[in-house]
């Protein structure tokens, strides 16, 4: 124990300002949980009715549309016409 160096503590100030107030905000308010939207999409593709394509009604932020989906990527749904629908823009989806 005698081989250890001596510790010289510095003077502690009364006004410590080592905390920060951090706020992360977003101007987009999510009306639905994106996890539930992804679950609905996965359920459509996993259903016994879905062989190659499924006709769905997609409610988007700027309106609703009826589409025939044939595939998906991690960010998009792909329709039979080759159109891509962003998953992040989908508010609700249901099979027709």
Coordinates of N, CA and C in Angstrom, one line a residue:
X1 N 0.8 -1.2 0.0 CA 0.0 0.0 0.0 C 0.9 1.3 0.0
X2 N 2.1 1.2 0.4 CA 2.9 2.4 0.5 C 3.4 2.8 -0.9
X3 N 3.3 1.9 -1.9 CA 3.7 2.2 -3.3 C 2.7 3.1 -4.1
X4 N 1.5 3.3 -3.5 CA 0.5 4.0 -4.3 C 0.8 5.5 -4.2
X5 N 0.5 6.3 -5.3 CA 0.8 7.7 -5.3 C -0.3 8.4 -4.4
X6 N 0.1 9.6 -3.9 CA -0.8 10.4 -3.1 C -1.8 11.1 -4.1
X7 N -3.0 11.3 -3.6 CA -4.0 11.9 -4.4 C -4.2 13.3 -3.9
X8 N -4.2 14.3 -4.8 CA -4.4 15.7 -4.4 C -5.7 16.2 -5.0
X9 N -6.8 16.2 -4.2 CA -8.1 16.7 -4.8 C -8.1 18.2 -5.0
X10 N -8.7 18.6 -6.1 CA -8.9 20.0 -6.4 C -10.0 20.6 -5.6
X11 N -10.0 21.9 -5.6 CA -11.1 22.6 -4.8 C -12.4 22.5 -5.5
X12 N -13.5 22.1 -4.8 CA -14.8 21.9 -5.4 C -15.5 23.3 -5.4
X13 N -16.0 23.7 -6.5 CA -16.7 24.9 -6.6 C -18.2 24.7 -6.2
X14 N -18.8 25.7 -5.7 CA -20.2 25.6 -5.3 C -21.1 25.6 -6.6
X15 N -20.8 26.3 -7.6 CA -21.6 26.5 -8.8 C -21.1 25.5 -9.9
X16 N -21.5 24.2 -9.8 CA -21.2 23.3 -10.9 C -22.2 23.4 -12.0
X17 N -21.8 23.5 -13.2 CA -22.7 23.6 -14.3 C -22.3 22.5 -15.3
X18 N -22.3 21.3 -14.9 CA -21.9 20.2 -15.8 C -23.1 19.4 -16.3
X19 N -24.3 20.0 -16.2 CA -25.5 19.3 -16.8 C -25.9 20.1 -18.0
X20 N -26.6 19.4 -18.9 CA -27.1 20.1 -20.1 C -28.5 19.7 -20.3
X21 N -29.3 20.6 -20.7 CA -30.7 20.4 -21.1 C -30.7 20.1 -22.6
X22 N -31.1 18.9 -22.9 CA -31.2 18.5 -24.3 C -32.6 18.1 -24.7
X23 N -33.1 18.6 -25.8 CA -34.4 18.3 -26.3 C -34.3 17.9 -27.7
X24 N -34.8 16.7 -28.0 CA -35.0 16.3 -29.4 C -36.4 16.3 -29.8
X25 N -36.8 17.1 -30.7 CA -38.2 17.2 -31.1 C -38.3 16.9 -32.6
X26 N -39.6 16.7 -33.0 CA -39.9 16.5 -34.3 C -41.2 17.2 -34.7
X27 N -41.2 17.8 -35.9 CA -42.4 18.5 -36.3 C -43.4 17.5 -36.9
X28 N -43.1 16.3 -37.1 CA -44.0 15.3 -37.5 C -44.6 14.5 -36.3
X29 N -45.9 14.5 -36.2 CA -46.5 13.7 -35.1 C -47.0 12.4 -35.7
X30 N -46.6 11.3 -35.1 CA -47.0 10.0 -35.6 C -48.4 9.7 -35.0
X31 N -49.3 9.5 -35.9 CA -50.7 9.2 -35.4 C -50.9 7.8 -35.1
X32 N -50.1 6.9 -35.7 CA -50.2 5.5 -35.4 C -48.8 4.9 -35.2
X33 N -48.8 3.8 -34.6 CA -47.5 3.1 -34.3 C -47.0 2.5 -35.5
X34 N -45.8 2.7 -36.0 CA -45.3 2.2 -37.2 C -45.0 0.7 -37.1
X35 N -44.8 0.2 -35.8 CA -44.7 -1.2 -35.6 C -46.0 -2.0 -35.9
X36 N -47.1 -1.4 -35.6 CA -48.4 -2.0 -35.9 C -48.7 -2.0 -37.4
X37 N -48.2 -1.0 -38.1 CA -48.4 -0.9 -39.6 C -47.5 -2.0 -40.2
X38 N -46.3 -2.2 -39.8 CA -45.4 -3.2 -40.3 C -46.0 -4.6 -40.0
X39 N -46.6 -4.8 -38.8 CA -47.2 -6.1 -38.5 C -48.4 -6.4 -39.4
X40 N -49.2 -5.3 -39.7 CA -50.3 -5.5 -40.6 C -49.8 -5.9 -42.0
X41 N -48.7 -5.3 -42.5 CA -48.2 -5.6 -43.8 C -47.7 -7.0 -43.8
X42 N -46.9 -7.4 -42.7 CA -46.4 -8.8 -42.7 C -47.5 -9.8 -42.6
X43 N -48.6 -9.5 -41.9 CA -49.8 -10.4 -41.8 C -50.4 -10.6 -43.2
X44 N -50.5 -9.5 -44.0 CA -51.0 -9.6 -45.3 C -50.2 -10.6 -46.2
X45 N -48.9 -10.4 -46.1 CA -48.0 -11.2 -46.9 C -47.9 -12.7 -46.4
X46 N -48.2 -12.9 -45.1 CA -48.1 -14.2 -44.6 C -49.4 -15.0 -44.6
X47 N -50.5 -14.3 -45.0 CA -51.8 -14.9 -45.1 C -51.9 -16.0 -46.1
X48 N -52.8 -16.9 -45.9 CA -53.0 -18.0 -46.9 C -53.5 -17.6 -48.2
X49 N -54.2 -16.4 -48.2 CA -54.8 -15.9 -49.4 C -53.8 -15.3 -50.4
X50 N -52.6 -14.8 -49.8 CA -51.6 -14.2 -50.6 C -50.7 -15.2 -51.3
X51 N -50.9 -15.4 -52.6 CA -50.0 -16.3 -53.3 C -49.0 -15.4 -54.1
X52 N -49.5 -14.5 -54.9 CA -48.6 -13.6 -55.6 C -48.9 -12.1 -55.4
X53 N -50.2 -11.8 -55.2 CA -50.6 -10.4 -55.1 C -51.8 -10.3 -54.1
X54 N -51.9 -9.2 -53.5 CA -53.0 -8.9 -52.6 C -53.6 -7.5 -52.9
X55 N -54.9 -7.4 -53.0 CA -55.5 -6.1 -53.2 C -55.8 -5.5 -51.8
X56 N -55.3 -4.3 -51.6 CA -55.4 -3.6 -50.3 C -55.9 -2.2 -50.5
X57 N -56.4 -1.7 -49.4 CA -56.7 -0.3 -49.3 C -55.7 0.4 -48.4
X58 N -55.0 1.3 -48.9 CA -53.9 2.0 -48.2 C -54.3 3.4 -47.9
X59 N -54.4 3.7 -46.6 CA -54.7 5.1 -46.2 C -53.3 5.8 -45.9
X60 N -53.1 6.8 -46.8 CA -51.9 7.6 -46.7 C -52.1 8.9 -46.0
X61 N -51.1 9.7 -45.9 CA -51.2 11.0 -45.3 C -52.0 12.0 -46.2
X62 N -51.9 11.8 -47.5 CA -52.6 12.7 -48.4 C -53.8 12.0 -49.0
X63 N -54.4 11.0 -48.4 CA -55.6 10.4 -49.0 C -55.5 8.9 -49.0
X64 N -56.5 8.2 -49.6 CA -56.5 6.8 -49.6 C -56.5 6.3 -51.0
X65 N -55.9 5.1 -51.2 CA -55.9 4.5 -52.6 C -56.0 3.0 -52.4
X66 N -56.5 2.4 -53.5 CA -56.6 0.9 -53.6 C -55.5 0.5 -54.5
X67 N -54.7 -0.5 -54.0 CA -53.5 -0.9 -54.8 C -53.4 -2.4 -54.7
X68 N -52.8 -3.0 -55.7 CA -52.5 -4.5 -55.6 C -51.0 -4.6 -55.4
X69 N -50.7 -5.1 -54.2 CA -49.3 -5.2 -53.8 C -48.7 -6.6 -54.1
X70 N -47.5 -6.6 -54.6 CA -46.9 -7.9 -54.9 C -45.6 -8.1 -54.2
X71 N -45.0 -7.1 -53.5 CA -43.8 -7.3 -52.8 C -43.5 -6.1 -51.9
X72 N -42.4 -6.2 -51.1 CA -42.0 -5.2 -50.2 C -40.5 -5.2 -50.0
X73 N -40.0 -4.0 -49.7 CA -38.6 -3.8 -49.3 C -38.7 -3.4 -47.8
X74 N -37.6 -3.0 -47.3 CA -37.6 -2.5 -45.9 C -38.2 -1.1 -45.8
X75 N -38.3 -0.4 -46.9 CA -38.9 0.9 -46.8 C -40.1 1.2 -47.7
X76 N -40.4 0.3 -48.6 CA -41.5 0.5 -49.6 C -42.3 -0.8 -49.8
X77 N -43.6 -0.5 -50.2 CA -44.4 -1.6 -50.8 C -44.4 -1.4 -52.3
X78 N -44.4 -2.6 -53.0 CA -44.3 -2.5 -54.5 C -45.6 -3.0 -55.0
X79 N -46.2 -2.2 -55.9 CA -47.5 -2.6 -56.5 C -47.2 -3.4 -57.8
X80 N -48.3 -3.9 -58.3 CA -48.2 -4.7 -59.6 C -47.8 -3.8 -60.8
X81 N -48.1 -2.5 -60.7 CA -47.8 -1.6 -61.7 C -46.4 -1.1 -61.6
X82 N -45.7 -1.5 -60.6 CA -44.3 -1.0 -60.4 C -44.1 0.2 -59.5
X83 N -45.2 0.7 -59.0 CA -45.2 1.9 -58.2 C -44.7 1.5 -56.8
X84 N -44.0 2.4 -56.1 CA -43.5 2.2 -54.8 C -44.3 3.1 -53.8
X85 N -44.8 2.5 -52.7 CA -45.5 3.2 -51.7 C -44.6 3.2 -50.5
X86 N -44.3 4.4 -50.0 CA -43.4 4.5 -48.8 C -44.2 4.0 -47.6
X87 N -43.6 3.1 -46.8 CA -44.2 2.5 -45.6 C -44.3 3.6 -44.5
X88 N -43.4 4.5 -44.5 CA -43.4 5.6 -43.5 C -44.6 6.5 -43.7
X89 N -45.2 6.6 -44.9 CA -46.3 7.4 -45.2 C -47.6 6.8 -45.0
X90 N -47.6 5.5 -44.7 CA -48.9 4.7 -44.5 C -49.4 4.9 -43.1
X91 N -50.7 5.3 -43.0 CA -51.3 5.5 -41.7 C -52.1 4.2 -41.4
X92 N -52.7 3.6 -42.4 CA -53.5 2.3 -42.1 C -53.5 1.5 -43.4
X93 N -53.6 0.2 -43.3 CA -53.6 -0.7 -44.4 C -54.5 -1.8 -44.1
X94 N -55.4 -2.2 -45.0 CA -56.3 -3.4 -44.8 C -56.5 -4.1 -46.1
X95 N -56.7 -5.4 -46.0 CA -56.9 -6.2 -47.2 C -58.3 -6.1 -47.6
X96 N -58.5 -6.1 -48.9 CA -59.9 -6.0 -49.5 C -60.3 -7.4 -49.9

